[in-house]
Amino acid sequence: MDKPIKTKSQSITNLIRRSVVISGTSVFIIVFLISLYFNYKNVQSEVSKNFIKILETVAKLVAPSLAISDTGQTLQTLAWASDDNQYLAVISNDSNVLLKDYSLANSINSLFKEGVVTANCKQIILKKIEFKGKAYRVFCEPIIGKHTLFRVVNKPIKLGIIIGLDSYHTPLFYTSYFITLILISFITIFLTIFWIRMIFNNKLIRPLLILKEKISIVSQTPVDKTVNIGLIKQAPEEINEIQAAVDNLLHKLRDEFEQRIKYDKKAALYELATQIAHDIRSPLAAFREYLKSIVNLPENERVLIRKATQRIEDIANNLLTQHKNSIPTTTLTIEQPAELMAEVIAEKRAQFRRHEINYHSNQDSYCDFALVNQSLFKQTVSNLIDNAIEAVDLEGKIEIIQENESGKIKIIIKDNGCGIAKELLPKILIGGVTNKKQGSGIGLSSAKRNLENWQGDLIVDSTINVGTTVTLYLPVCPPPSWVTSSIYLASDSIIIIIDDDCSIHNLWKQRFANILQQNNIQLLNFHEPEIALTYHFEKDQKLIFLVDYEFIGYELNGIDLIKRLMSKGPCYLVTSHYSEHAISEKAEKLGIKIISKNFASYVNIKIVTQSPQYILIDDSKLLCETWELTAKFKQLSFEYFLSIAEARLKIFFYPKNTFIYIDSNVDKYIKGEEFAKLLAEVGFKNLFLCTGESKEKFAHCEWLKAVIDKNPPF
């Protein structure tokens, strides 16, 4: 760690202490100067009062002498009362001036000339005069007496005026008032400084020192340790804001450090995953080529090997996907959980032959679809089954049940194994904790996270030595357009089964056993696609094709075969590749319905008994229902289809003179007029294009009887 750079800047505590001392000293000096000023004024006032008293006393003393014109006695009294700083003079009524120092006579006479001293003057006169380099203040006091030289009067009369000159520059000396003021000021300032210093120490300096110490401790703590400064008691709000800002900064640094560690781990894992995926894919490619050359294996074994191979490849792909980015990107698709469950369970039964794994589902399971990531769903179910198998002994049982509960898919995986302790279960669901010796503790937590990402949930109930029940919930979503909900048959029709697996032929034979004779329906079985293609069918026969996807030894697959047969009648692709997106995407584009071999025993079988007079093929359900209401009001038989794929399943059973109205844009893969052309080729005559576009655009469609608007034609 780099050492902190030393600077000449002072600590904040020293700055605060110096500021307090300087402020206190400044205040003391200011108070001292103010005290001097008021002391000076006080001394001036005291001197003035004393001098006025002297004037009053001298006036009383000289009054008798002045009354009898005793100048000598008057001068003697004035000399006694005067000194170097104070001069007294008496001005009689006859304007005689009696002074100790007659050199001031001119100055005093000027006071009369300037009107400063008048006969009625009283007390202090605010006038300054200069004499012998000094400034003097002028005071005057009338001399009052009750007798004169010649007579005694009853009433006091004015005998003259006494003039006093006091030196204007009063020498500075300290009174008790001044000393008291200085002492009080000093004590007050000292106490104030002490009080301010205590406040600064308790509210600022001490919290700052504590904050400094805590930051120093935190700075020496490893980044991966969780350490916070925390609130400082009795600290000002600003210091606590600094503390909060430092804590926030520490939190961000810690998060950044953790993200960096995670990034480094993910980079290392991705590098390892890339190598593992490469090592897995090479032998898989060779194994897949070898599998193609094996023609004697039963289909169920071929399917199992193929699915297991695909699962291994999915695991390799998931390794790359999960570790390539910090947040794995997984594509969600509409899947049939029952089909995916059946594939995983078949794999687990082959893997754990000595364990009893029971799977229960019903017809509703075949109709339920959910929006999930196919590979992660299989991996999640596989891990949960592995957990159950590890928890039981050879005599243990594993029950897997799928059902529909309140519009949600419910999957239960139950075992009677060792169970999980109640106090350990919440930690296991969080992740990183396990009750297995070699477990990583991510199985249940990863499963729960996946289910929550798919808007579902995972609930675990476990009891020691009783067992564990894991329940998965997924919201139901609408099925894809290629899903087959029902197989439609008609009386006097022929069912053609094209499959190289004898077990599938037996399955269909059992499914159709009760309806063949009742409805005069024939069942034809073909094990080789080429023979089915060369078989001669009558033109007006009602044909239904159930076609396998994979034929061993043939390059031709089921979709290729259906392309050639779909003009003859409704075609269903019956395959164990049900969950493979590449196949379902091709089927959707061609309007082909798919049936899973795993659930062939659950698909509904319906007999078409009535033929409508009018048919509308349009993707707007509102428009179709409007036509239906109009037809019902006019007592006409009417049927509508929302897609061409749906129409293909039944329309070939209807009379060729049925009125068929098709929207031009009913399907994104095939135009309505093109489907009408196919129907015309098999004999339908009353074909109409129902569209809002101009009729001239479809002038070349000679097979159309007319182009009309969207209004019901009846």
PDB file of N, CA and C in Angstrom, residues 76 93 150 205 239 269 271 279 292 446 471 502 516 525 551 584 599 627 665 673 701:
ATOM      1  N   GLN A  76      -7.434  86.441  46.989  1.00  0.00           N
ATOM      2  CA  GLN A  76      -6.839  85.402  47.838  1.00  0.00           C
ATOM      3  C   GLN A  76      -7.625  84.099  47.716  1.00  0.00           C
ATOM      4  N   ASN A  93     -20.130  92.968  38.599  1.00  0.00           N
ATOM      5  CA  ASN A  93     -21.185  93.595  37.792  1.00  0.00           C
ATOM      6  C   ASN A  93     -20.675  94.826  37.049  1.00  0.00           C
ATOM      7  N   PHE A 150     -23.833  99.139  50.282  1.00  0.00           N
ATOM      8  CA  PHE A 150     -24.610 100.222  50.857  1.00  0.00           C
ATOM      9  C   PHE A 150     -25.880  99.769  51.544  1.00  0.00           C
ATOM     10  N   ILE A 205     -14.312  18.425  17.267  1.00  0.00           N
ATOM     11  CA  ILE A 205     -12.966  17.839  17.258  1.00  0.00           C
ATOM     12  C   ILE A 205     -13.008  16.361  17.608  1.00  0.00           C
ATOM     13  N   ILE A 239     -21.041  15.804   9.891  1.00  0.00           N
ATOM     14  CA  ILE A 239     -20.071  14.714  10.068  1.00  0.00           C
ATOM     15  C   ILE A 239     -20.733  13.371   9.802  1.00  0.00           C
ATOM     16  N   LEU A 269     -14.286 -20.032 -15.581  1.00  0.00           N
ATOM     17  CA  LEU A 269     -15.256 -21.104 -15.823  1.00  0.00           C
ATOM     18  C   LEU A 269     -15.593 -21.223 -17.307  1.00  0.00           C
ATOM     19  N   GLU A 271     -13.663 -20.481 -19.815  1.00  0.00           N
ATOM     20  CA  GLU A 271     -12.528 -21.121 -20.487  1.00  0.00           C
ATOM     21  C   GLU A 271     -12.563 -22.632 -20.269  1.00  0.00           C
ATOM     22  N   ASP A 279     -14.351 -31.078 -25.867  1.00  0.00           N
ATOM     23  CA  ASP A 279     -14.007 -32.486 -25.636  1.00  0.00           C
ATOM     24  C   ASP A 279     -15.232 -33.394 -25.729  1.00  0.00           C
ATOM     25  N   LYS A 292     -26.439 -43.706 -36.926  1.00  0.00           N
ATOM     26  CA  LYS A 292     -27.189 -43.740 -38.182  1.00  0.00           C
ATOM     27  C   LYS A 292     -27.051 -45.077 -38.908  1.00  0.00           C
ATOM     28  N   SER A 446     -30.852 -23.659  -7.816  1.00  0.00           N
ATOM     29  CA  SER A 446     -30.893 -23.403  -9.262  1.00  0.00           C
ATOM     30  C   SER A 446     -32.263 -23.729  -9.832  1.00  0.00           C
ATOM     31  N   THR A 471     -42.414 -29.814  -5.305  1.00  0.00           N
ATOM     32  CA  THR A 471     -43.559 -29.478  -6.163  1.00  0.00           C
ATOM     33  C   THR A 471     -43.201 -28.291  -7.047  1.00  0.00           C
ATOM     34  N   CYS A 502     -43.309 -51.445 -35.238  1.00  0.00           N
ATOM     35  CA  CYS A 502     -44.506 -52.285 -35.091  1.00  0.00           C
ATOM     36  C   CYS A 502     -45.325 -51.907 -33.867  1.00  0.00           C
ATOM     37  N   LEU A 516     -63.710 -48.566 -35.807  1.00  0.00           N
ATOM     38  CA  LEU A 516     -63.527 -48.986 -37.199  1.00  0.00           C
ATOM     39  C   LEU A 516     -64.791 -49.606 -37.774  1.00  0.00           C
ATOM     40  N   ASN A 525     -51.750 -50.381 -42.914  1.00  0.00           N
ATOM     41  CA  ASN A 525     -50.459 -50.228 -42.251  1.00  0.00           C
ATOM     42  C   ASN A 525     -49.328 -50.360 -43.268  1.00  0.00           C
ATOM     43  N   PHE A 551     -37.450 -42.727 -40.736  1.00  0.00           N
ATOM     44  CA  PHE A 551     -37.483 -44.065 -41.325  1.00  0.00           C
ATOM     45  C   PHE A 551     -36.039 -44.543 -41.497  1.00  0.00           C
ATOM     46  N   SER A 584     -40.678 -28.922 -35.573  1.00  0.00           N
ATOM     47  CA  SER A 584     -41.960 -28.235 -35.355  1.00  0.00           C
ATOM     48  C   SER A 584     -42.060 -26.959 -36.187  1.00  0.00           C
ATOM     49  N   PHE A 599     -47.587 -39.579 -26.275  1.00  0.00           N
ATOM     50  CA  PHE A 599     -48.950 -39.278 -25.851  1.00  0.00           C
ATOM     51  C   PHE A 599     -49.972 -39.634 -26.928  1.00  0.00           C
ATOM     52  N   TRP A 627     -70.363 -14.118 -38.864  1.00  0.00           N
ATOM     53  CA  TRP A 627     -70.927 -14.969 -39.925  1.00  0.00           C
ATOM     54  C   TRP A 627     -71.744 -16.103 -39.304  1.00  0.00           C
ATOM     55  N   ASN A 665     -55.329 -13.456 -46.587  1.00  0.00           N
ATOM     56  CA  ASN A 665     -54.216 -13.354 -45.638  1.00  0.00           C
ATOM     57  C   ASN A 665     -54.473 -14.155 -44.363  1.00  0.00           C
ATOM     58  N   GLU A 673     -55.719 -17.833 -51.608  1.00  0.00           N
ATOM     59  CA  GLU A 673     -56.014 -18.212 -52.989  1.00  0.00           C
ATOM     60  C   GLU A 673     -55.214 -19.454 -53.411  1.00  0.00           C
ATOM     61  N   CYS A 701     -56.799 -15.760 -60.853  1.00  0.00           N
ATOM     62  CA  CYS A 701     -57.218 -16.954 -60.096  1.00  0.00           C
ATOM     63  C   CYS A 701     -58.505 -17.520 -60.709  1.00  0.00           C
TER      64      CYS A 701
END
